Coordinates of C-alpha atoms and ligand atoms in Angstrom, one line a residue:
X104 CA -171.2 -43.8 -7.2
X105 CA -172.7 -46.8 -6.4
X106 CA -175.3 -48.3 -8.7
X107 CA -175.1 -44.7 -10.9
X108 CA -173.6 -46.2 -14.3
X109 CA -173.3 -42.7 -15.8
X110 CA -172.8 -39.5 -14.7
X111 CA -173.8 -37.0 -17.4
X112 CA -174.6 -32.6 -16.9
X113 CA -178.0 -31.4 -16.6
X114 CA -179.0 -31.3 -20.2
X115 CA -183.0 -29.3 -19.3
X116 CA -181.8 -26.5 -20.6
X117 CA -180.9 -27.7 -23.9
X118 CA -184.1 -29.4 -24.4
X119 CA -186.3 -26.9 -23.1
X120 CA -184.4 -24.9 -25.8
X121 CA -184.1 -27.4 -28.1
X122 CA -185.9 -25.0 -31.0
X123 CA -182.6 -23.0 -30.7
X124 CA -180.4 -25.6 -31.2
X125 CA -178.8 -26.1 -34.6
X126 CA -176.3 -28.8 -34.2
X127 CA -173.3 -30.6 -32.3
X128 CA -170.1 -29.9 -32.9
X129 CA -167.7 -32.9 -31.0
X130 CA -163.8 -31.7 -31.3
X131 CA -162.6 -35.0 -31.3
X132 CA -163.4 -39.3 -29.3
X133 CA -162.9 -39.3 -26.3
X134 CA -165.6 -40.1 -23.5
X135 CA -165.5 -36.8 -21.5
X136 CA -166.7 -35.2 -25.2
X137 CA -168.8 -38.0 -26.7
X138 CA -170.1 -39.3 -23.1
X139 CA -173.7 -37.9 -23.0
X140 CA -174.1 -37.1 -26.5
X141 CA -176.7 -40.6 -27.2
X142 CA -178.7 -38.6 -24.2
X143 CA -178.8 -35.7 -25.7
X144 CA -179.8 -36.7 -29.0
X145 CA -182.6 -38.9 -27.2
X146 CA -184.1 -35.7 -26.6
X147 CA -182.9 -33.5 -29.4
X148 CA -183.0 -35.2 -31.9
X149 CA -180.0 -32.6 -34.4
X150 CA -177.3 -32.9 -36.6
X151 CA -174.4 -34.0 -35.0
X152 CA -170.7 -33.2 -36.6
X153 CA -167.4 -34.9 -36.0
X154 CA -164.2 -36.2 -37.8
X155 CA -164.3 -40.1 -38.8
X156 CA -162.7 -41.4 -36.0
X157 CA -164.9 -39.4 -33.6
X158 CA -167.9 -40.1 -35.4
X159 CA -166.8 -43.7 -35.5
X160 CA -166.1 -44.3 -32.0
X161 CA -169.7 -42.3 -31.4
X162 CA -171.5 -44.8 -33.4
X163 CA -170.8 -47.8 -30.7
X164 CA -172.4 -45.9 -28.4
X165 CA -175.4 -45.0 -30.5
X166 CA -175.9 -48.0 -31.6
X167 CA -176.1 -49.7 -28.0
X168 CA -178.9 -47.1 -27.4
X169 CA -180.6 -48.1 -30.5
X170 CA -180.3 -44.2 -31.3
X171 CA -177.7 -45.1 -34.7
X172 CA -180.8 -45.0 -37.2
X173 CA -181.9 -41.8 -36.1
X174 CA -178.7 -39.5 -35.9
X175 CA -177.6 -37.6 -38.3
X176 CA -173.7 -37.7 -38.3
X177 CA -171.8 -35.7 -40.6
X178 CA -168.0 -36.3 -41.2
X179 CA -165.8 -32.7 -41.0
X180 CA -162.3 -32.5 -42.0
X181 CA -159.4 -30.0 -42.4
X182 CA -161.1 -28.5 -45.7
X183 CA -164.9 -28.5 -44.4
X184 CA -166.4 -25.2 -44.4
X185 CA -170.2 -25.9 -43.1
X186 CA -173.0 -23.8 -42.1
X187 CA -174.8 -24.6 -39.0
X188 CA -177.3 -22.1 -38.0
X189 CA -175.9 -18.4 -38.6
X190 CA -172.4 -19.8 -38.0
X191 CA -169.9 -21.0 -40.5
X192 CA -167.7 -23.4 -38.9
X193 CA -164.0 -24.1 -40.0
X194 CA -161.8 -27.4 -38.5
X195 CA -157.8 -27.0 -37.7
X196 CA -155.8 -30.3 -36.8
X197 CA -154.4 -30.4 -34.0
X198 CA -152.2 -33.1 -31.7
X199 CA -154.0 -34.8 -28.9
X200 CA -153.8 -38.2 -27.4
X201 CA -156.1 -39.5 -30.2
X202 CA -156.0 -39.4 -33.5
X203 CA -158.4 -36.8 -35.2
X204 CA -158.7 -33.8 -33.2
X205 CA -159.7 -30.7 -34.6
X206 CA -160.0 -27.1 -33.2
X207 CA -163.1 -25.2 -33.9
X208 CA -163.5 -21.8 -35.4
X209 CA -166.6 -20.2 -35.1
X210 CA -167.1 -17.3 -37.9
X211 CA -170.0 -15.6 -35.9
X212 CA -172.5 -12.8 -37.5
X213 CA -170.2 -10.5 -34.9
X214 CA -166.9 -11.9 -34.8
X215 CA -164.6 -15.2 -34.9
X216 CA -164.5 -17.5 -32.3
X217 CA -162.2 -20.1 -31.4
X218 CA -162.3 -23.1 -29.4
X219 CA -159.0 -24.8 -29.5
X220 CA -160.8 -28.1 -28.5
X221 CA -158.3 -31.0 -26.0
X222 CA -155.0 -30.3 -27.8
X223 CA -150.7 -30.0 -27.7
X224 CA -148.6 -29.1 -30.2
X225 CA -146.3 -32.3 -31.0
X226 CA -143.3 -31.5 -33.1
X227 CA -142.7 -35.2 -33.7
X228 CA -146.0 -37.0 -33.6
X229 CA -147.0 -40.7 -34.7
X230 CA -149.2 -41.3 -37.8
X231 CA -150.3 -37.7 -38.1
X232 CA -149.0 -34.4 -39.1
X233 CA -147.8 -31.2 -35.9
X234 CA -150.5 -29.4 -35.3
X235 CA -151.5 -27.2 -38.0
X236 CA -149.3 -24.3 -37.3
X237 CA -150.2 -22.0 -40.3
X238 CA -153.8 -22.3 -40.2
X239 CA -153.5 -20.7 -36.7
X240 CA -151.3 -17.9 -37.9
X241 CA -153.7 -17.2 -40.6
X242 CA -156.3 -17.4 -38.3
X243 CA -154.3 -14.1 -36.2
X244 CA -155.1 -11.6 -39.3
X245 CA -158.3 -12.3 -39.3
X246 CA -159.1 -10.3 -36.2
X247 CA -160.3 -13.2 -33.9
X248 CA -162.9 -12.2 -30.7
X249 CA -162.5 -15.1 -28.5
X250 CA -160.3 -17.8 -27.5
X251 CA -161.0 -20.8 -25.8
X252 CA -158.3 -22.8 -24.3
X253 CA -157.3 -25.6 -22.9
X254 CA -156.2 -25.5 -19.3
X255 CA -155.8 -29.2 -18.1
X256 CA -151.8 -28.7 -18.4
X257 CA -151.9 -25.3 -17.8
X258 CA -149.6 -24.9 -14.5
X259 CA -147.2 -27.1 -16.0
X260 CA -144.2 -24.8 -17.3
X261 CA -142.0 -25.7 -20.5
X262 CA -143.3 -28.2 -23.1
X263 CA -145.1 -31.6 -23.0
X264 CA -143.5 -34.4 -24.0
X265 CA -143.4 -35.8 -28.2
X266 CA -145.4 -39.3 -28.5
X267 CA -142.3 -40.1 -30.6
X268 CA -140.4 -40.3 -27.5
X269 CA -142.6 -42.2 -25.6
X270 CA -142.1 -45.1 -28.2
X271 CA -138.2 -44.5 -27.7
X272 CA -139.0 -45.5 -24.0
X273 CA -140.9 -48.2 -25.0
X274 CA -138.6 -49.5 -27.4
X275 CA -135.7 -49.4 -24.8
X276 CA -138.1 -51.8 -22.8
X277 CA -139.0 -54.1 -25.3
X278 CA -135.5 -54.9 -26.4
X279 CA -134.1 -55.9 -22.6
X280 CA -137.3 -58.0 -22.0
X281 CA -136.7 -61.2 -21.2
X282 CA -140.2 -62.9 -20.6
X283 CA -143.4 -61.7 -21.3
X284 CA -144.9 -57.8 -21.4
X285 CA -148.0 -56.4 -20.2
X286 CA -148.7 -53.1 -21.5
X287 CA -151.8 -51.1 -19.6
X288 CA -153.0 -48.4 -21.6
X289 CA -156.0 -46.0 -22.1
X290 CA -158.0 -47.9 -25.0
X291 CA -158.7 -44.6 -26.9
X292 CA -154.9 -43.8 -26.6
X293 CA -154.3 -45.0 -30.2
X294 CA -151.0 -43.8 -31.2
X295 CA -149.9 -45.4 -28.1
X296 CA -151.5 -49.0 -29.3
X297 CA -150.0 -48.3 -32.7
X298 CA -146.4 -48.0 -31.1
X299 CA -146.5 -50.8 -28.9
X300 CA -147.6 -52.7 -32.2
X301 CA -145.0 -51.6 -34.0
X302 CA -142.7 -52.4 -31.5
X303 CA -144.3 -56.0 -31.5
X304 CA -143.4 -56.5 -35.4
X305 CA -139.9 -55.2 -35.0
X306 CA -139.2 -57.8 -32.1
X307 CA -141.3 -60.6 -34.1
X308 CA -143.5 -60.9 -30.9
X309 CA -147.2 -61.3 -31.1
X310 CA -150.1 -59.5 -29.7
X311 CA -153.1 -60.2 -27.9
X312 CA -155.4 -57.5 -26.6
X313 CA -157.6 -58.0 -23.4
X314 CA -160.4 -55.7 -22.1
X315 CA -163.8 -55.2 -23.5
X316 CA -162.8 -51.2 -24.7
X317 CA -159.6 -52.0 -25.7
X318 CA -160.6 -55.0 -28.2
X319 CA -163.9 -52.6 -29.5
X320 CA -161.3 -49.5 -30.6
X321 CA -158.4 -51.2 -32.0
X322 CA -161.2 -53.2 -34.1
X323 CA -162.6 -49.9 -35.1
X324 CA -159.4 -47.6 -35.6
X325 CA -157.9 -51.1 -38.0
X326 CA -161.3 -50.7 -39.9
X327 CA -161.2 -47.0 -40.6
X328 CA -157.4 -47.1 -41.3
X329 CA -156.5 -45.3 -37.8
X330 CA -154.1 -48.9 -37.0
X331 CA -152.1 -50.1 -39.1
X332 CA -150.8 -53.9 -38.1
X333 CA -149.4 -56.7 -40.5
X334 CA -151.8 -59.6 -40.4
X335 CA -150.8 -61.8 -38.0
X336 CA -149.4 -59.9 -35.7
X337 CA -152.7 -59.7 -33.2
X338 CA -153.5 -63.1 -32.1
X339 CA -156.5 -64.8 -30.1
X340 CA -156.3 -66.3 -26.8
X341 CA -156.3 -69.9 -27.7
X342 CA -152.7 -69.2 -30.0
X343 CA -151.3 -68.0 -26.5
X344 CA -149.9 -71.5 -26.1
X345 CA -148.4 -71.9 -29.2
X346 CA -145.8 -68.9 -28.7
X347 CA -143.2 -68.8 -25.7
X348 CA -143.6 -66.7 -23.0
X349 CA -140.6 -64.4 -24.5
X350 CA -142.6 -63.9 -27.9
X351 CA -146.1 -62.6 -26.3
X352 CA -147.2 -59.0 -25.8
X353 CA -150.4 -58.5 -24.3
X354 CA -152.5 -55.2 -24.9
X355 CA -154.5 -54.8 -21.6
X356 CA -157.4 -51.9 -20.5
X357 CA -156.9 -51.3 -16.6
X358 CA -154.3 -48.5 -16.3
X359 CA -156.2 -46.8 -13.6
X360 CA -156.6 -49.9 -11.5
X361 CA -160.0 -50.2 -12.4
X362 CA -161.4 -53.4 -10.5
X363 CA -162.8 -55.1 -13.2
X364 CA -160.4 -54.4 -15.5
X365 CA -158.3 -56.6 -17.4
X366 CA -154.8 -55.1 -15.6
X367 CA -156.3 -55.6 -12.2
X368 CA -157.9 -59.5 -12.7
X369 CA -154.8 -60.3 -14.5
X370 CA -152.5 -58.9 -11.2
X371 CA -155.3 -60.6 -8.5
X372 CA -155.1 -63.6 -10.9
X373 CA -158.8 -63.7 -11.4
X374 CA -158.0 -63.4 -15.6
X375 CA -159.7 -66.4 -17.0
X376 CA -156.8 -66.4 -19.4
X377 CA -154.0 -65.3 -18.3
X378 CA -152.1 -64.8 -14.8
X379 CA -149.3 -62.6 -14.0
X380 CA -146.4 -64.5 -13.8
X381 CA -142.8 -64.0 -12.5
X382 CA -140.4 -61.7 -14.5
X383 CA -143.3 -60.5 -16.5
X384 CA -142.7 -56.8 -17.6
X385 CA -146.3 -54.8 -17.2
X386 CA -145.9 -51.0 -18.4
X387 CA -148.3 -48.7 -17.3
X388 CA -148.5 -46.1 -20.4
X389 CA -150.8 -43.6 -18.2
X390 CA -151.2 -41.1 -16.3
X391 CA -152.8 -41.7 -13.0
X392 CA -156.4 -39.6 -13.1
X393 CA -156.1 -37.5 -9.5
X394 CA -158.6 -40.0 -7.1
X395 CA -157.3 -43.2 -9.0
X396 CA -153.7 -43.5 -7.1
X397 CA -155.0 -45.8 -4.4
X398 CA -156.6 -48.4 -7.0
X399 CA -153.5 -48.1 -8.9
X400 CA -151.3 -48.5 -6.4
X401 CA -153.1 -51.5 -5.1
X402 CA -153.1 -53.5 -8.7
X403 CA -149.2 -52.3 -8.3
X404 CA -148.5 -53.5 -5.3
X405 CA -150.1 -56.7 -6.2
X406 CA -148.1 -57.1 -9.5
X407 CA -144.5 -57.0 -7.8
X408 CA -145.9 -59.2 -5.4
X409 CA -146.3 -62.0 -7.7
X410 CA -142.7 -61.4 -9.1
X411 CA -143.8 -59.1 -11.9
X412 CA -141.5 -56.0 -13.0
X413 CA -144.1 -53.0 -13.0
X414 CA -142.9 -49.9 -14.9
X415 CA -145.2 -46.8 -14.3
X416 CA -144.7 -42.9 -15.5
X417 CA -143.1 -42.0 -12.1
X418 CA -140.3 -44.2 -13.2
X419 CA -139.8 -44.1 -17.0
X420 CA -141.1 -41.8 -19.8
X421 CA -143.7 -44.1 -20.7
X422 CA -146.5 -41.6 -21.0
X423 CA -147.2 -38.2 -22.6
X424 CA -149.7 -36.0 -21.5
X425 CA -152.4 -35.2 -24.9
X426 CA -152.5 -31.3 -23.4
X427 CA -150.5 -28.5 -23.8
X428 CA -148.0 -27.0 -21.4
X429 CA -147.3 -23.4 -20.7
X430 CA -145.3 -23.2 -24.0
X431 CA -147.5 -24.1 -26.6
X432 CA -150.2 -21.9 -24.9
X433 CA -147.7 -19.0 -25.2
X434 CA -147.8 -20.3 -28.7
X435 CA -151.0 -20.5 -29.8
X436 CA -151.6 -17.3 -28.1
X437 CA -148.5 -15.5 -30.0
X438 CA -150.4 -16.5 -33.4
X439 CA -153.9 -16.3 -32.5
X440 CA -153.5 -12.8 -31.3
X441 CA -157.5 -12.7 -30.0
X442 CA -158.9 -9.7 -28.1
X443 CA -161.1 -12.0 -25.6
X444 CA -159.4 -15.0 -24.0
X445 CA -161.7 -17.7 -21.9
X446 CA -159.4 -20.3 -20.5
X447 CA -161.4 -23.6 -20.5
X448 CA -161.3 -27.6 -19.6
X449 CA -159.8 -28.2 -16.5
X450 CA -160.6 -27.4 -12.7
X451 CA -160.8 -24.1 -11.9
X452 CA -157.3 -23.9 -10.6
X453 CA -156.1 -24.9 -13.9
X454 CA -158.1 -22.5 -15.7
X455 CA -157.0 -19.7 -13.0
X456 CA -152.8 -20.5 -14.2
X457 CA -154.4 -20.0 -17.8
X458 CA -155.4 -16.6 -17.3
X459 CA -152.7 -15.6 -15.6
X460 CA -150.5 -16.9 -18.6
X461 CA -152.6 -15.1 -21.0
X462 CA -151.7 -11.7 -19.0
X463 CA -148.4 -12.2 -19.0
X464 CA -148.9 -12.7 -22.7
X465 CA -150.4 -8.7 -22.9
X466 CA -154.0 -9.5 -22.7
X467 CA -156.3 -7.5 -20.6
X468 CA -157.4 -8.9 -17.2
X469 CA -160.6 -7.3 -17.8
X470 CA -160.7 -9.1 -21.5
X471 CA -160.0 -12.3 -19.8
X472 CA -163.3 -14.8 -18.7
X473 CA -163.0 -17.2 -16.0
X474 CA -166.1 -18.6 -16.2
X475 CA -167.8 -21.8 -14.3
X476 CA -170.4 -24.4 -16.0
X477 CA -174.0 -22.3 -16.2
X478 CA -172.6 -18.8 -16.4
X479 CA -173.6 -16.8 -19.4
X480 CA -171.1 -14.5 -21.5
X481 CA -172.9 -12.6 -24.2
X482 CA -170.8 -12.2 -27.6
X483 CA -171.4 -8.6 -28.8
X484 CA -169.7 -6.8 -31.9
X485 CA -166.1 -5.8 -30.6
X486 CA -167.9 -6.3 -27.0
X487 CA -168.1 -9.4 -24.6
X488 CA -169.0 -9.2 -21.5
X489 CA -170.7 -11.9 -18.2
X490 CA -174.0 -12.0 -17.7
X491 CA -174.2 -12.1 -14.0
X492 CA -178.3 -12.3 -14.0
X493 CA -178.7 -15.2 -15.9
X494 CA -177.7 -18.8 -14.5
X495 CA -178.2 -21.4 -16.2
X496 CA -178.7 -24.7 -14.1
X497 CA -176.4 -27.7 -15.5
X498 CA -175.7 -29.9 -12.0
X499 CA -175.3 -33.5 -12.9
X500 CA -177.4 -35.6 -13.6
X501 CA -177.0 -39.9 -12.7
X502 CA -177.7 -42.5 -15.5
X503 CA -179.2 -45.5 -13.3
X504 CA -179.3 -48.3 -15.7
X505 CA -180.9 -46.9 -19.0
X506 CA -182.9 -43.6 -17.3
X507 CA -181.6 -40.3 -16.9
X508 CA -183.3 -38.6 -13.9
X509 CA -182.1 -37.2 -10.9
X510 CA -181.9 -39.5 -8.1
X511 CA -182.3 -38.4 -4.6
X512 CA -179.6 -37.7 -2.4
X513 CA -181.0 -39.9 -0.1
X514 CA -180.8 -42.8 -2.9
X515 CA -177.0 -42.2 -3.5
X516 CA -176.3 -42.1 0.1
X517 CA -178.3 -45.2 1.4
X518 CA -176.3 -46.9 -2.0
X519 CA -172.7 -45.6 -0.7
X520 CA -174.0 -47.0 2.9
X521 CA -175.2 -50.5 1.7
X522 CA -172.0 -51.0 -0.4
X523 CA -169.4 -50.1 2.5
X524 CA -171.4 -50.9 5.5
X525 CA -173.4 -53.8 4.8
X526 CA -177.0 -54.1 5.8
X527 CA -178.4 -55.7 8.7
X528 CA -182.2 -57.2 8.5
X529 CA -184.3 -57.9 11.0
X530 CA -187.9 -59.4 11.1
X531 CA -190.3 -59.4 14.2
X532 CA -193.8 -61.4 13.7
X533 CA -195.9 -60.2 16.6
X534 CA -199.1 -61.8 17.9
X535 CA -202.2 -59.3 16.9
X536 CA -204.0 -60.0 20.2
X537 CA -201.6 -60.1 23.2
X538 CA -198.7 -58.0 21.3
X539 CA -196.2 -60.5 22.0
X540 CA -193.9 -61.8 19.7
X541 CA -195.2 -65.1 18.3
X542 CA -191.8 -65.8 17.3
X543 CA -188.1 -65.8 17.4
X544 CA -186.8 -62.6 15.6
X545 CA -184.8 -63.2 12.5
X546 CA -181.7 -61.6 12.5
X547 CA -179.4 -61.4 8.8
X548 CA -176.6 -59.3 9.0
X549 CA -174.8 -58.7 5.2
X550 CA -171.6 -57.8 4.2
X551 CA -170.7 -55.8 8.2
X552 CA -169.6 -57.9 10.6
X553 CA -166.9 -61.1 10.4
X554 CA -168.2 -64.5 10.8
X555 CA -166.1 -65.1 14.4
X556 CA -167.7 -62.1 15.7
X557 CA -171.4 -62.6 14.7
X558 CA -173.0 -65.1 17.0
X559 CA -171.9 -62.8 19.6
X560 CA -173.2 -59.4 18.4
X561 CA -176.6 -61.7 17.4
X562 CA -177.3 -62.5 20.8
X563 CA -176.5 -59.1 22.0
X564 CA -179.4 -57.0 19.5
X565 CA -181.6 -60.4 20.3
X566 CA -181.2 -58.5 24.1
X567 CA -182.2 -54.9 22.3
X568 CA -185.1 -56.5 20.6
X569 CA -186.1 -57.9 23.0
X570 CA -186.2 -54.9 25.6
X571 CA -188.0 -52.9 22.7
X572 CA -190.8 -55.9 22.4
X573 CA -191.4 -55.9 25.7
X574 CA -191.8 -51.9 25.9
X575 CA -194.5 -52.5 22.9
X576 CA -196.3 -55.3 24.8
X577 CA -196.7 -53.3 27.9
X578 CA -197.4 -50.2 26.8
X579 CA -199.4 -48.4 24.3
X580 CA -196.9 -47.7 21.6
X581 CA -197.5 -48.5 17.9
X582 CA -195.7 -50.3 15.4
X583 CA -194.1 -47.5 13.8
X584 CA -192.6 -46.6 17.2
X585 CA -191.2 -49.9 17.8
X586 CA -190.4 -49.7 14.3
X587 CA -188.4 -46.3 15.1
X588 CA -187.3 -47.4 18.3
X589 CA -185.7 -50.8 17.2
X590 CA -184.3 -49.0 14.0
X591 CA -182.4 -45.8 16.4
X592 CA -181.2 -48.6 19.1
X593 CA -179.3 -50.6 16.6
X594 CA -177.7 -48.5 14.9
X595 CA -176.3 -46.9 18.0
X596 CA -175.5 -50.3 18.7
X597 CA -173.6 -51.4 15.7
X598 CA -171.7 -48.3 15.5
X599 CA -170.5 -48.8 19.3
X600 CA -169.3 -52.5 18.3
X601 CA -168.0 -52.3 15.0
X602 CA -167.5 -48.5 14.2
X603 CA -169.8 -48.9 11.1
X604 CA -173.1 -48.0 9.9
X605 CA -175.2 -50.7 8.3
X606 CA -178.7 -50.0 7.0
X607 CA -180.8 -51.5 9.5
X608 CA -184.2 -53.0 8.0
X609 CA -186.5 -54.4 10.9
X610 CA -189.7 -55.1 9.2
X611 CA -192.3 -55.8 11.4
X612 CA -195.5 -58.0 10.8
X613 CA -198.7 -59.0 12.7
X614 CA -200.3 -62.1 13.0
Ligands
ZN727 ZN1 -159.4 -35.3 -24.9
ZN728 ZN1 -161.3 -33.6 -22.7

């Protein structure tokens, strides 16, 4: 949304509960679970717990909001056991496209819940151990209330795909490569940056990393031992020259076709550093968020263009999904054993294929919650059940440069107007005494109308104007009519001419 930097949920219920609260518990780094924490913390100012990548990658943010000093952050791992309130909270590792991601169980005054947090189960993972299997079975003799799950993969039938093979894919491309590669990743994806630079030092190529995200996390996951690289292997810009084009590997952020990204400058050849060139190799080791395709597509369509070979997922394996399919679910579920089941994280139609698994799998459909953001399920002894009285209200909320408040509708909409249809101004000085104009109207039209076809639809609202003046000379109508009048006749106007609807400013002034 245009001009909206953030868009984060309604957080007045938390704050107007905030005597209630007794911490945050973040599963693992990445933005749609870190996101709106620094706003939260702003005004709730509690303990916040996380594993040291999370925490790590949460501190960036903090400390642009000057919020770092403040926090309390406390580092969980596998072997924490930690009070928080009435609850005693228990972390179990599990696989997810970044590194330190931990499942929550909640031991409740009346019963266990769990909260299997963004996860898979990877047989064959990179720099970390499968998913801790055993805890999970333990976990199913202990009686467990409720399970939450995952449901962002939860339609998709079999198993999802080891990162181990995704570096075989990679590898394959790397050894036929005759010229330079781009690789286009998401910058938190760092088992995916650790493979391609692996990859690198087995094919004695070097490494340079563009994007402002992308630089920031491989800088942090190096420092806390998340990365490991020989020196040398990541270069600076100015070294580019000093390698041939053959020996170069370039670490880019812009797998969604993001317009300022590095990907997309670098396919437009806007890159202040480097250009795409012919025979380049650019992987795309993504998935394409659903709403992204067409921004992908473009920087795609641009990259073959300019003689580049462009490998996405549609082609080659060079992407696996951080969720779990229908299999591990059936998994989890199989040792878990839990009376209650709440599918959760995804769009409702994802959450709906959960629930349905989870009946195949024997549970109740009664025992089984699909729930939408600001419904309330109570937690009883042996009992859950909806609250359908209480709502709670958590509708976004827009971050406009550094406030959080709700902006109108009317502000969004005039912003999506002026930054696909252009504005059109117009000033009219009019004489105090004989209501005549006591000079040429000013006429700017921005970002609508092509220069060929502008002098022509200027002297055609010059003829509107004028009509309108002379209505407000002659007759007793006031300045906010004319004001109305000019404003209606315009638009109607510029729609009928150029099928678009600028914001049309007349400002009007006596002298
Ligand atoms: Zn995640
Ligand atoms: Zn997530």
């Amino acid at each position: 949304m245009p001009g909206v930097d953030i868009v984060i949920p309604d957080l007045s219920y938390l704050v107007k509960n905030k005597n209630k609260i007794r911490g945050v518990v973040i599963t693992h780094g990445h933005e749609d679970h870190i996101g709106a924490v620094g706003y939260l913390l702003k005004e709730v100012n509690t303990p916040v717990y996380g594993a040291k990548l999370t925490l790590g990658l949460l501190e960036s943010r903090l400390n642009e909001m000057g919020l770092l000093t403040t926090a309390s952050l406390n580092v969980i791992d596998d072997q924490s056991k930690i009070s928080v309130g009435c609850f005693k909270l228990e972390f179990i590792p599990v696989n997810h496209s970044i590194p330190d991601t931990y499942a929550v169980v909640i031991n409740t005054p009346v019963g266990i819940v769990l909260h299997t947090a963004d996860f898979k189960i990877d047989y064959n993972p990179v720099n970390e151990n499968v998913t801790d299997l055993n805890r999970f079975s333990e976990l199913g003799n202990r009686n467990v209330l409720l399970m939450m799950a995952d449901s962002t993969n939860a339609m998709k039938e079999g198993q999802s795909m080891s990162e181990r093979a995704v570096g075989d894919s990679l590898d394959n491309l790397f050894r036929k490569a005759s010229s330079r590669i781009i690789v286009a990743s998401f910058a938190s994806n760092i088992h995916r940056i650790q493979q391609v630079l692996n990859l690198a030092e087995k094919y004695k190529k070097k490494v340079c990393v563009f994007g402002f995200s992308m630089r920031n996390n491989i800088k942090k996951s190096v420092e806390l031992g998340y990365i490991q690289v020989k020196r040398g292997v990541i270069i600076e810009d100015f070294e580019i020259k000093n390698y041939k084009p053959k020996d170069m590997v370039f670490i880019v952020s812009g797998s969604q076709g993001e317009a300022n990204s590095a990907l997309s400058k670098i396919a437009f050849m806007k890159h202040s550093k480097i250009n795409i060139e012919k025979n380049d190799l650019v992987i795309i080791s993504a998935s394409v968020i659903p709403g992204n395709e067409k921004y992908l597509y473009r920087v795609i369509n641009e990259l073959f263009k300019n003689g580049a070979n462009v490998i996405y997922q549609a082609l080659n394996e060079v992407h696996a999904s951080g969720h779990a399919y229908k299999q591990e679910l059936r998994l989890l579920l199989t040792l878990v054993r839990p009376k209650y089941y709440m599918p959760v994280h995804g769009e409702f139609m994802h959450m709906e294929s959960n629930a349905l698994l989870a009946m195949e799998m024997g549970i109740k459909e009664k025992n089984i919650f699909l729930l939408e953001n600001g419904d309330v399920l109570n937690v009883y002894p042996n009992r859950i059940t909806v609250n359908e009285d209480a709502k709670i209200n958590v509708g976004s909320s827009f971050v406009d440069g550094h406030g959080v408040g709700e902006l109108g509708d009317d502000v969004l909409k005039e912003r999506v107007i002026l930054a696909s249809d252009g504005i059109l101004n117009v000033s009219i000085v009019l004489n105090k005494f004989d209501r005549k104009l006591a000079a040429q109207p000013v006429i700017i039209p921005v970002g609508f109308i092509y220069e060929s076809e502008s002098d022509d639809i200027i002297r055609k609202i010059r003829i509107i104007l004028d009509e309108d003046i002379k209505k407000y000379t002659t007759t007793s109508m006031s300045i906010n009519e004319l004001q109305n009048s000019v404003k209606k006749r315009l638009r109607t106007f510029l729609y009928q001419e150029t099928k678009r609807n600028p914001v049309v400013l007349p400002v009007i002034m006596e002298v």
